PDB file of C-alpha atoms in Angstrom:
ATOM      1  CA  UNK A   4      30.874  17.486-116.285  1.00 53.00           C
ATOM      2  CA  UNK A   5      33.494  19.516-115.161  1.00 66.00           C
ATOM      3  CA  UNK A   6      37.113  19.311-116.559  1.00 72.00           C
ATOM      4  CA  UNK A   7      38.291  17.448-113.253  1.00 64.00           C
ATOM      5  CA  UNK A   8      35.872  14.719-113.645  1.00 72.00           C
ATOM      6  CA  UNK A   9      36.450  14.474-117.312  1.00 76.00           C
ATOM      7  CA  UNK A  10      40.253  13.971-116.818  1.00 78.00           C
ATOM      8  CA  UNK A  11      39.660  11.365-113.899  1.00 73.00           C
ATOM      9  CA  UNK A  12      37.337   9.426-116.437  1.00 79.00           C
ATOM     10  CA  UNK A  13      39.897   9.417-119.160  1.00 84.00           C
ATOM     11  CA  UNK A  14      42.447   8.216-116.777  1.00 83.00           C
ATOM     12  CA  UNK A  15      40.670   5.190-116.371  1.00 84.00           C
ATOM     13  CA  UNK A  16      39.329   4.618-119.531  1.00 89.00           C
ATOM     14  CA  UNK A  17      42.375   5.158-121.783  1.00 92.00           C
ATOM     15  CA  UNK A  18      44.326   2.292-119.738  1.00 92.00           C
ATOM     16  CA  UNK A  19      41.397   0.134-120.266  1.00 92.00           C
ATOM     17  CA  UNK A  20      41.532   0.682-123.814  1.00 94.00           C
ATOM     18  CA  UNK A  21      45.171   0.003-123.927  1.00 95.00           C
ATOM     19  CA  UNK A  22      44.725  -3.104-122.077  1.00 94.00           C
ATOM     20  CA  UNK A  23      41.851  -4.398-124.365  1.00 95.00           C
ATOM     21  CA  UNK A  24      44.045  -3.595-127.434  1.00 96.00           C
ATOM     22  CA  UNK A  25      47.320  -5.594-125.933  1.00 96.00           C
ATOM     23  CA  UNK A  26      44.778  -8.402-125.116  1.00 96.00           C
ATOM     24  CA  UNK A  27      43.230  -8.654-128.726  1.00 95.00           C
ATOM     25  CA  UNK A  28      46.819  -8.274-130.347  1.00 95.00           C
ATOM     26  CA  UNK A  29      47.690 -11.580-128.288  1.00 95.00           C
ATOM     27  CA  UNK A  30      44.522 -13.383-129.283  1.00 95.00           C
ATOM     28  CA  UNK A  31      45.041 -12.705-132.745  1.00 94.00           C
ATOM     29  CA  UNK A  32      48.896 -12.598-133.274  1.00 94.00           C
ATOM     30  CA  UNK A  33      49.790 -15.385-131.241  1.00 94.00           C
ATOM     31  CA  UNK A  34      46.825 -17.628-129.935  1.00 94.00           C
ATOM     32  CA  UNK A  35      44.854 -18.129-132.982  1.00 93.00           C
ATOM     33  CA  UNK A  36      47.784 -18.410-135.430  1.00 92.00           C
ATOM     34  CA  UNK A  37      49.362 -21.363-133.576  1.00 91.00           C
ATOM     35  CA  UNK A  38      46.027 -23.297-132.834  1.00 90.00           C
ATOM     36  CA  UNK A  39      46.256 -22.455-129.124  1.00 91.00           C
ATOM     37  CA  UNK A  40      43.275 -21.884-126.553  1.00 90.00           C
ATOM     38  CA  UNK A  41      42.071 -19.359-124.192  1.00 86.00           C
ATOM     39  CA  UNK A  42      39.529 -19.572-121.363  1.00 80.00           C
ATOM     40  CA  UNK A  43      36.271 -18.046-120.615  1.00 82.00           C
ATOM     41  CA  UNK A  44      34.060 -16.414-123.325  1.00 84.00           C
ATOM     42  CA  UNK A  45      37.231 -15.666-125.337  1.00 88.00           C
ATOM     43  CA  UNK A  46      38.025 -19.520-125.480  1.00 88.00           C
ATOM     44  CA  UNK A  47      34.653 -20.110-126.881  1.00 86.00           C
ATOM     45  CA  UNK A  48      34.939 -17.452-129.544  1.00 92.00           C
ATOM     46  CA  UNK A  49      38.213 -19.106-130.499  1.00 92.00           C
ATOM     47  CA  UNK A  50      36.583 -22.307-130.649  1.00 87.00           C
ATOM     48  CA  UNK A  51      34.002 -21.380-132.941  1.00 89.00           C
ATOM     49  CA  UNK A  52      36.749 -19.569-135.125  1.00 91.00           C
ATOM     50  CA  UNK A  53      38.319 -22.993-135.332  1.00 89.00           C
ATOM     51  CA  UNK A  54      35.015 -24.910-136.033  1.00 85.00           C
ATOM     52  CA  UNK A  55      33.096 -22.696-138.192  1.00 88.00           C
ATOM     53  CA  UNK A  56      35.243 -19.581-139.059  1.00 89.00           C
ATOM     54  CA  UNK A  57      33.359 -17.096-137.402  1.00 92.00           C
ATOM     55  CA  UNK A  58      34.607 -14.035-136.659  1.00 93.00           C
ATOM     56  CA  UNK A  59      36.028 -13.686-133.093  1.00 93.00           C
ATOM     57  CA  UNK A  60      35.164  -9.683-132.923  1.00 93.00           C
ATOM     58  CA  UNK A  61      31.315 -10.658-133.588  1.00 93.00           C
ATOM     59  CA  UNK A  62      30.979 -13.803-131.500  1.00 94.00           C
ATOM     60  CA  UNK A  63      32.742 -12.053-128.463  1.00 93.00           C
ATOM     61  CA  UNK A  64      30.230  -9.145-128.585  1.00 92.00           C
ATOM     62  CA  UNK A  65      27.129 -11.502-128.696  1.00 92.00           C
ATOM     63  CA  UNK A  66      28.290 -14.016-126.224  1.00 89.00           C
ATOM     64  CA  UNK A  67      28.957 -11.311-123.730  1.00 89.00           C
ATOM     65  CA  UNK A  68      25.786  -9.663-123.633  1.00 87.00           C
ATOM     66  CA  UNK A  69      24.047 -12.113-120.876  1.00 84.00           C
ATOM     67  CA  UNK A  70      26.940 -11.803-118.680  1.00 79.00           C
ATOM     68  CA  UNK A  71      27.048  -8.151-119.209  1.00 83.00           C
ATOM     69  CA  UNK A  72      23.602  -7.898-118.040  1.00 81.00           C
ATOM     70  CA  UNK A  73      24.632  -9.812-114.924  1.00 75.00           C
ATOM     71  CA  UNK A  74      27.493  -7.785-114.227  1.00 73.00           C
ATOM     72  CA  UNK A  75      25.046  -4.684-114.486  1.00 78.00           C
ATOM     73  CA  UNK A  76      22.997  -6.510-111.727  1.00 75.00           C
ATOM     74  CA  UNK A  77      25.678  -7.279-109.498  1.00 70.00           C
ATOM     75  CA  UNK A  78      28.714  -5.312-109.654  1.00 64.00           C
ATOM     76  CA  UNK A  79      26.823  -1.611-109.893  1.00 64.00           C
ATOM     77  CA  UNK A  80      26.677   1.371-112.038  1.00 63.00           C
ATOM     78  CA  UNK A  81      30.250   2.654-112.525  1.00 65.00           C
ATOM     79  CA  UNK A  82      31.969  -0.538-112.590  1.00 66.00           C
ATOM     80  CA  UNK A  83      29.522  -2.092-115.204  1.00 76.00           C
ATOM     81  CA  UNK A  84      30.341   0.762-117.480  1.00 82.00           C
ATOM     82  CA  UNK A  85      33.789   0.165-117.698  1.00 82.00           C
ATOM     83  CA  UNK A  86      33.062  -3.494-118.064  1.00 82.00           C
ATOM     84  CA  UNK A  87      30.881  -2.395-121.225  1.00 87.00           C
ATOM     85  CA  UNK A  88      33.635  -0.184-122.506  1.00 90.00           C
ATOM     86  CA  UNK A  89      36.060  -3.155-122.162  1.00 89.00           C
ATOM     87  CA  UNK A  90      33.476  -5.484-123.854  1.00 90.00           C
ATOM     88  CA  UNK A  91      32.907  -3.162-127.043  1.00 93.00           C
ATOM     89  CA  UNK A  92      36.786  -2.075-127.057  1.00 94.00           C
ATOM     90  CA  UNK A  93      37.894  -5.844-127.104  1.00 94.00           C
ATOM     91  CA  UNK A  94      35.502  -6.548-129.793  1.00 94.00           C
ATOM     92  CA  UNK A  95      36.623  -3.297-131.660  1.00 96.00           C
ATOM     93  CA  UNK A  96      40.333  -4.081-131.589  1.00 96.00           C
ATOM     94  CA  UNK A  97      39.721  -7.834-132.464  1.00 95.00           C
ATOM     95  CA  UNK A  98      37.922  -6.294-135.587  1.00 95.00           C
ATOM     96  CA  UNK A  99      40.616  -4.084-136.410  1.00 96.00           C
ATOM     97  CA  UNK A 100      43.344  -6.527-135.960  1.00 95.00           C
ATOM     98  CA  UNK A 101      41.419  -8.844-137.926  1.00 94.00           C
ATOM     99  CA  UNK A 102      41.107  -6.247-140.897  1.00 93.00           C
ATOM    100  CA  UNK A 103      45.024  -5.467-140.571  1.00 93.00           C
ATOM    101  CA  UNK A 104      45.799  -9.338-140.730  1.00 91.00           C
ATOM    102  CA  UNK A 105      43.449  -9.602-143.746  1.00 89.00           C
ATOM    103  CA  UNK A 106      45.130  -6.840-145.445  1.00 90.00           C
ATOM    104  CA  UNK A 107      48.831  -8.040-144.797  1.00 88.00           C
ATOM    105  CA  UNK A 108      49.626  -5.120-142.531  1.00 89.00           C
ATOM    106  CA  UNK A 109      50.582  -7.313-139.757  1.00 85.00           C
ATOM    107  CA  UNK A 110      51.891 -10.911-140.002  1.00 86.00           C
ATOM    108  CA  UNK A 111      50.675 -13.372-137.247  1.00 86.00           C
ATOM    109  CA  UNK A 112      53.603 -15.143-135.292  1.00 83.00           C
ATOM    110  CA  UNK A 113      53.375 -18.988-135.857  1.00 74.00           C
ATOM    111  CA  UNK A 114      57.214 -19.953-136.442  1.00 74.00           C
ATOM    112  CA  UNK A 115      58.163 -21.324-132.884  1.00 83.00           C
ATOM    113  CA  UNK A 116      55.545 -22.747-130.420  1.00 85.00           C
ATOM    114  CA  UNK A 117      57.648 -21.944-127.517  1.00 90.00           C
ATOM    115  CA  UNK A 118      57.894 -18.635-128.175  1.00 92.00           C
ATOM    116  CA  UNK A 119      54.707 -18.133-129.253  1.00 92.00           C
ATOM    117  CA  UNK A 120      53.284 -19.410-125.868  1.00 93.00           C
ATOM    118  CA  UNK A 121      55.588 -17.313-123.808  1.00 94.00           C
ATOM    119  CA  UNK A 122      54.538 -14.118-125.475  1.00 94.00           C
ATOM    120  CA  UNK A 123      51.011 -15.214-125.609  1.00 94.00           C
ATOM    121  CA  UNK A 124      50.771 -15.497-121.697  1.00 94.00           C
ATOM    122  CA  UNK A 125      52.806 -12.091-121.385  1.00 95.00           C
ATOM    123  CA  UNK A 126      50.347 -10.125-123.893  1.00 96.00           C
ATOM    124  CA  UNK A 127      47.322 -11.800-122.573  1.00 94.00           C
ATOM    125  CA  UNK A 128      48.069 -11.351-118.811  1.00 93.00           C
ATOM    126  CA  UNK A 129      49.466  -7.765-119.407  1.00 94.00           C
ATOM    127  CA  UNK A 130      46.197  -6.615-121.232  1.00 94.00           C
ATOM    128  CA  UNK A 131      43.781  -8.405-118.708  1.00 89.00           C
ATOM    129  CA  UNK A 132      45.994  -6.950-115.837  1.00 89.00           C
ATOM    130  CA  UNK A 133      46.045  -3.264-117.051  1.00 90.00           C
ATOM    131  CA  UNK A 134      42.258  -3.739-117.655  1.00 88.00           C
ATOM    132  CA  UNK A 135      41.447  -4.994-114.089  1.00 81.00           C
ATOM    133  CA  UNK A 136      44.048  -2.641-112.210  1.00 81.00           C
ATOM    134  CA  UNK A 137      41.887   0.309-113.542  1.00 82.00           C
ATOM    135  CA  UNK A 138      38.569  -1.347-112.635  1.00 74.00           C
ATOM    136  CA  UNK A 139      37.386  -2.696-115.814  1.00 77.00           C
ATOM    137  CA  UNK A 140      36.835  -6.152-117.373  1.00 77.00           C
ATOM    138  CA  UNK A 141      36.559  -7.550-120.647  1.00 82.00           C
ATOM    139  CA  UNK A 142      33.376  -9.591-119.837  1.00 79.00           C
ATOM    140  CA  UNK A 143      33.247 -13.342-119.814  1.00 77.00           C
ATOM    141  CA  UNK A 144      34.965 -15.108-116.916  1.00 76.00           C
ATOM    142  CA  UNK A 145      36.492 -11.568-115.817  1.00 69.00           C
ATOM    143  CA  UNK A 146      32.949 -10.454-114.512  1.00 75.00           C
ATOM    144  CA  UNK A 147      32.674 -14.002-112.680  1.00 76.00           C
ATOM    145  CA  UNK A 148      36.395 -13.585-111.168  1.00 74.00           C
ATOM    146  CA  UNK A 149      35.655  -9.848-109.984  1.00 68.00           C
ATOM    147  CA  UNK A 150      32.361 -11.243-108.416  1.00 72.00           C
ATOM    148  CA  UNK A 151      34.177 -13.701-106.717  1.00 75.00           C
ATOM    149  CA  UNK A 152      37.031 -11.506-105.737  1.00 70.00           C
ATOM    150  CA  UNK A 153      34.745  -9.045-104.221  1.00 68.00           C
ATOM    151  CA  UNK A 154      32.818 -11.676-102.036  1.00 70.00           C
ATOM    152  CA  UNK A 155      35.683 -13.936-101.045  1.00 74.00           C
ATOM    153  CA  UNK A 156      38.931 -11.963-101.585  1.00 67.00           C
ATOM    154  CA  UNK A 157      39.952 -14.372-104.149  1.00 71.00           C
ATOM    155  CA  UNK A 158      43.164 -13.375-106.387  1.00 69.00           C
ATOM    156  CA  UNK A 159      41.713 -12.242-109.891  1.00 63.00           C
ATOM    157  CA  UNK A 160      44.458 -14.630-111.367  1.00 68.00           C
ATOM    158  CA  UNK A 161      43.862 -17.510-109.339  1.00 75.00           C
ATOM    159  CA  UNK A 162      40.071 -17.466-110.229  1.00 78.00           C
ATOM    160  CA  UNK A 163      40.651 -16.900-113.747  1.00 72.00           C
ATOM    161  CA  UNK A 164      43.136 -19.783-113.963  1.00 75.00           C
ATOM    162  CA  UNK A 165      40.608 -22.317-112.471  1.00 80.00           C
ATOM    163  CA  UNK A 166      37.763 -21.183-114.750  1.00 78.00           C
ATOM    164  CA  UNK A 167      40.468 -21.088-117.704  1.00 74.00           C
ATOM    165  CA  UNK A 168      41.540 -24.808-117.050  1.00 76.00           C
ATOM    166  CA  UNK A 169      38.176 -25.871-116.877  1.00 79.00           C
ATOM    167  CA  UNK A 170      37.185 -24.431-120.063  1.00 79.00           C
ATOM    168  CA  UNK A 171      40.409 -25.201-121.666  1.00 77.00           C
ATOM    169  CA  UNK A 172      39.738 -29.109-120.609  1.00 78.00           C
ATOM    170  CA  UNK A 173      36.510 -29.205-122.652  1.00 78.00           C
ATOM    171  CA  UNK A 174      38.274 -28.011-125.670  1.00 83.00           C
ATOM    172  CA  UNK A 175      40.310 -31.444-125.856  1.00 83.00           C
ATOM    173  CA  UNK A 176      37.466 -32.226-128.059  1.00 80.00           C
ATOM    174  CA  UNK A 177      38.520 -29.602-131.063  1.00 81.00           C
ATOM    175  CA  UNK A 178      42.387 -29.029-130.258  1.00 86.00           C
ATOM    176  CA  UNK A 179      45.170 -31.211-130.397  1.00 88.00           C
ATOM    177  CA  UNK A 180      46.591 -32.163-126.702  1.00 87.00           C
ATOM    178  CA  UNK A 181      50.013 -30.981-127.571  1.00 89.00           C
ATOM    179  CA  UNK A 182      48.521 -27.496-128.125  1.00 90.00           C
ATOM    180  CA  UNK A 183      46.453 -27.632-125.047  1.00 89.00           C
ATOM    181  CA  UNK A 184      49.501 -28.440-123.068  1.00 89.00           C
ATOM    182  CA  UNK A 185      50.960 -25.224-124.638  1.00 91.00           C
ATOM    183  CA  UNK A 186      47.938 -23.237-123.698  1.00 88.00           C
ATOM    184  CA  UNK A 187      48.091 -24.076-120.032  1.00 86.00           C
ATOM    185  CA  UNK A 188      51.667 -22.845-119.895  1.00 92.00           C
ATOM    186  CA  UNK A 189      50.391 -19.503-121.414  1.00 91.00           C
ATOM    187  CA  UNK A 190      47.522 -19.224-119.060  1.00 85.00           C
ATOM    188  CA  UNK A 191      49.518 -19.719-116.148  1.00 90.00           C
ATOM    189  CA  UNK A 192      51.891 -17.088-117.293  1.00 93.00           C
ATOM    190  CA  UNK A 193      49.142 -14.723-117.848  1.00 90.00           C
ATOM    191  CA  UNK A 194      47.597 -15.332-114.371  1.00 85.00           C
ATOM    192  CA  UNK A 195      50.958 -14.613-112.790  1.00 88.00           C
ATOM    193  CA  UNK A 196      51.365 -11.211-114.917  1.00 91.00           C
ATOM    194  CA  UNK A 197      47.680 -10.391-114.014  1.00 85.00           C
ATOM    195  CA  UNK A 198      48.476 -10.770-110.204  1.00 80.00           C
ATOM    196  CA  UNK A 199      52.059  -8.790-110.663  1.00 81.00           C
ATOM    197  CA  UNK A 200      50.272  -5.793-112.350  1.00 83.00           C
ATOM    198  CA  UNK A 201      47.257  -5.866-109.892  1.00 74.00           C
ATOM    199  CA  UNK A 202      49.754  -5.997-106.861  1.00 67.00           C
ATOM    200  CA  UNK A 203      51.921  -3.301-108.431  1.00 62.00           C
ATOM    201  CA  UNK A 204      55.016  -3.263-110.358  1.00 54.00           C
ATOM    202  CA  UNK A 205      57.109  -1.710-107.421  1.00 56.00           C
ATOM    203  CA  UNK A 206      58.015  -4.691-105.095  1.00 62.00           C
ATOM    204  CA  UNK A 207      59.810  -4.058-101.790  1.00 77.00           C
ATOM    205  CA  UNK A 208      60.764  -6.110 -98.594  1.00 85.00           C
ATOM    206  CA  UNK A 209      59.571  -5.475 -94.954  1.00 90.00           C
ATOM    207  CA  UNK A 210      62.181  -6.156 -92.126  1.00 92.00           C
ATOM    208  CA  UNK A 211      61.035  -7.342 -88.551  1.00 94.00           C
ATOM    209  CA  UNK A 212      63.987  -7.018 -86.603  1.00 94.00           C
ATOM    210  CA  UNK A 213      63.621  -8.603 -82.829  1.00 92.00           C
ATOM    211  CA  UNK A 214      66.498  -7.683 -80.693  1.00 91.00           C
ATOM    212  CA  UNK A 215      67.336  -6.271 -77.245  1.00 90.00           C
ATOM    213  CA  UNK A 216      69.008  -3.457 -79.165  1.00 92.00           C
ATOM    214  CA  UNK A 217      66.369  -2.900 -81.472  1.00 93.00           C
ATOM    215  CA  UNK A 218      66.122   0.860 -80.781  1.00 93.00           C
ATOM    216  CA  UNK A 219      70.085   1.077 -81.670  1.00 95.00           C
ATOM    217  CA  UNK A 220      69.486  -0.882 -84.827  1.00 94.00           C
ATOM    218  CA  UNK A 221      66.635   1.895 -85.722  1.00 93.00           C
ATOM    219  CA  UNK A 222      69.106   4.697 -85.269  1.00 94.00           C
ATOM    220  CA  UNK A 223      71.585   3.478 -87.285  1.00 92.00           C
ATOM    221  CA  UNK A 224      69.223   2.641 -90.147  1.00 92.00           C
ATOM    222  CA  UNK A 225      67.449   5.992 -89.788  1.00 91.00           C
ATOM    223  CA  UNK A 226      70.819   7.930 -89.962  1.00 88.00           C
ATOM    224  CA  UNK A 227      72.685   5.726 -92.366  1.00 85.00           C
ATOM    225  CA  UNK A 228      69.892   4.698 -94.794  1.00 82.00           C
ATOM    226  CA  UNK A 229      67.597   7.522 -94.332  1.00 79.00           C
ATOM    227  CA  UNK A 230      64.675   5.148 -94.036  1.00 85.00           C
ATOM    228  CA  UNK A 231      61.952   5.343 -91.510  1.00 88.00           C
ATOM    229  CA  UNK A 232      61.742   2.558 -88.611  1.00 93.00           C
ATOM    230  CA  UNK A 233      58.781   1.770 -86.281  1.00 93.00           C
ATOM    231  CA  UNK A 234      59.697   0.507 -82.975  1.00 94.00           C
ATOM    232  CA  UNK A 235      56.988  -1.967 -81.684  1.00 93.00           C
ATOM    233  CA  UNK A 236      56.844  -2.905 -77.921  1.00 92.00           C
ATOM    234  CA  UNK A 237      56.921  -6.770 -77.446  1.00 90.00           C
ATOM    235  CA  UNK A 238      57.138  -9.110 -74.650  1.00 89.00           C
ATOM    236  CA  UNK A 239      58.829 -12.471 -75.395  1.00 83.00           C
ATOM    237  CA  UNK A 240      56.251 -15.454 -74.465  1.00 84.00           C
ATOM    238  CA  UNK A 241      59.123 -17.532 -72.708  1.00 83.00           C
ATOM    239  CA  UNK A 242      61.349 -15.208 -70.995  1.00 83.00           C
ATOM    240  CA  UNK A 243      58.832 -12.745 -70.355  1.00 85.00           C
ATOM    241  CA  UNK A 244      61.220  -9.790 -71.035  1.00 86.00           C
ATOM    242  CA  UNK A 245      60.053  -6.584 -72.705  1.00 87.00           C
ATOM    243  CA  UNK A 246      61.959  -5.530 -75.842  1.00 87.00           C
ATOM    244  CA  UNK A 247      61.265  -3.596 -79.122  1.00 89.00           C
ATOM    245  CA  UNK A 248      60.718  -4.870 -82.623  1.00 93.00           C
ATOM    246  CA  UNK A 249      62.142  -2.606 -85.496  1.00 94.00           C
ATOM    247  CA  UNK A 250      59.742  -2.681 -88.531  1.00 95.00           C
ATOM    248  CA  UNK A 251      60.510  -0.984 -91.670  1.00 93.00           C
ATOM    249  CA  UNK A 252      60.252  -1.245 -95.396  1.00 90.00           C
ATOM    250  CA  UNK A 253      63.353  -1.102 -97.821  1.00 85.00           C
ATOM    251  CA  UNK A 254      63.905  -1.908-101.480  1.00 75.00           C
ATOM    252  CA  UNK A 255      65.426  -4.787-102.568  1.00 72.00           C
ATOM    253  CA  UNK A 256      68.734  -3.373-103.454  1.00 66.00           C
ATOM    254  CA  UNK A 257      68.959  -2.444 -99.374  1.00 80.00           C
ATOM    255  CA  UNK A 258      68.320  -5.967 -98.197  1.00 83.00           C
ATOM    256  CA  UNK A 259      71.797  -6.746 -97.580  1.00 83.00           C
ATOM    257  CA  UNK A 260      72.655  -3.385 -96.072  1.00 86.00           C
ATOM    258  CA  UNK A 261      69.740  -3.950 -93.439  1.00 90.00           C
ATOM    259  CA  UNK A 262      71.163  -7.003 -92.684  1.00 89.00           C
ATOM    260  CA  UNK A 263      74.667  -6.137 -92.114  1.00 88.00           C
ATOM    261  CA  UNK A 264      73.511  -3.251 -89.849  1.00 92.00           C
ATOM    262  CA  UNK A 265      71.264  -5.543 -87.845  1.00 92.00           C
ATOM    263  CA  UNK A 266      74.163  -8.442 -87.421  1.00 92.00           C
ATOM    264  CA  UNK A 267      76.681  -5.955 -86.585  1.00 92.00           C
ATOM    265  CA  UNK A 268      74.856  -4.476 -83.558  1.00 94.00           C
ATOM    266  CA  UNK A 269      73.543  -7.806 -82.381  1.00 93.00           C
ATOM    267  CA  UNK A 270      74.725 -10.947 -83.858  1.00 92.00           C
ATOM    268  CA  UNK A 271      71.601 -12.799 -82.069  1.00 91.00           C
ATOM    269  CA  UNK A 272      69.087 -10.382 -83.716  1.00 92.00           C
ATOM    270  CA  UNK A 273      66.126 -12.632 -84.901  1.00 92.00           C
ATOM    271  CA  UNK A 274      65.091 -11.149 -88.485  1.00 93.00           C
ATOM    272  CA  UNK A 275      61.873 -11.591 -90.433  1.00 92.00           C
ATOM    273  CA  UNK A 276      61.990 -10.670 -94.128  1.00 90.00           C
ATOM    274  CA  UNK A 277      58.794 -10.241 -96.118  1.00 88.00           C
ATOM    275  CA  UNK A 278      57.383  -9.491 -99.560  1.00 81.00           C
ATOM    276  CA  UNK A 279      55.769  -6.069 -99.729  1.00 78.00           C
ATOM    277  CA  UNK A 280      53.670  -5.154-103.032  1.00 69.00           C
ATOM    278  CA  UNK A 281      52.801  -1.514-103.997  1.00 66.00           C
ATOM    279  CA  UNK A 282      54.360   0.459-101.211  1.00 68.00           C
ATOM    280  CA  UNK A 283      52.763   4.011-101.099  1.00 69.00           C
ATOM    281  CA  UNK A 284      54.665   6.899 -99.050  1.00 66.00           C
ATOM    282  CA  UNK A 285      57.648   8.900 -98.621  1.00 60.00           C
ATOM    283  CA  UNK A 286      60.869   7.251-100.023  1.00 57.00           C
ATOM    284  CA  UNK A 287      58.562   4.900-102.297  1.00 57.00           C
ATOM    285  CA  UNK A 288      55.770   5.788-104.597  1.00 57.00           C
ATOM    286  CA  UNK A 289      53.878   8.938-103.526  1.00 54.00           C
ATOM    287  CA  UNK A 290      50.414   9.437-105.071  1.00 53.00           C
ATOM    288  CA  UNK A 291      49.822  12.941-106.068  1.00 49.00           C
TER     289      UNK A 291
END
């Protein structure tokens, strides 16, 4: 294996290891000490911990073996390798943090339910989001979410949220209702963080400006703001008149300036502003 391929694998594997470490930390530092819950196979391991005192690291590994075999069949070669890395590393980091807590090297957070819930959602969502973004999973419902996402284009966060709510509902037999309510908040936050990381940390705005003076507006944007603008030919359905639409992508800080330019040139300009995620290209994030 040459150095280039090895570097490519490390750029994928290391973030997966980081993500599983963050996720395992959230489970043992925020979830279990506050008797909260999680979804998927992780939720089952937590229930077994509450009911019988089983080690989450061991039960996570054992329960994920059948799902790993399913993933091997459906997801394919390289991706299932990353899934195996995710499952193994999650179990490993769960074991490491268990030992650190047992030795007193880290103290679980169990003083404020609200803060524990918020930080649980952020840490779990951040960990899973990083793992998903680099093509891995941690097993369990993550495998199901990735399969459904591939076949039906569902959001990873939406699929996991649905599965988690179903499993957490079953946990009412073992966990207090108040704790379940806090858990639902954590799961909701985690799903949003997952989608945020999946879509990209950089968020921008897309402007579509429909005006009889669109070329003039585009010229000013290009010269004054140094932003690229695309002119798109259009015909009004009612007036049947030909005109242009000016389309451009800007950062959030430039929204007000674009509006000012468009309205100054044409107070009757029709402006559409849309959210854009993960922008690549000159002036934004450039891939190397």
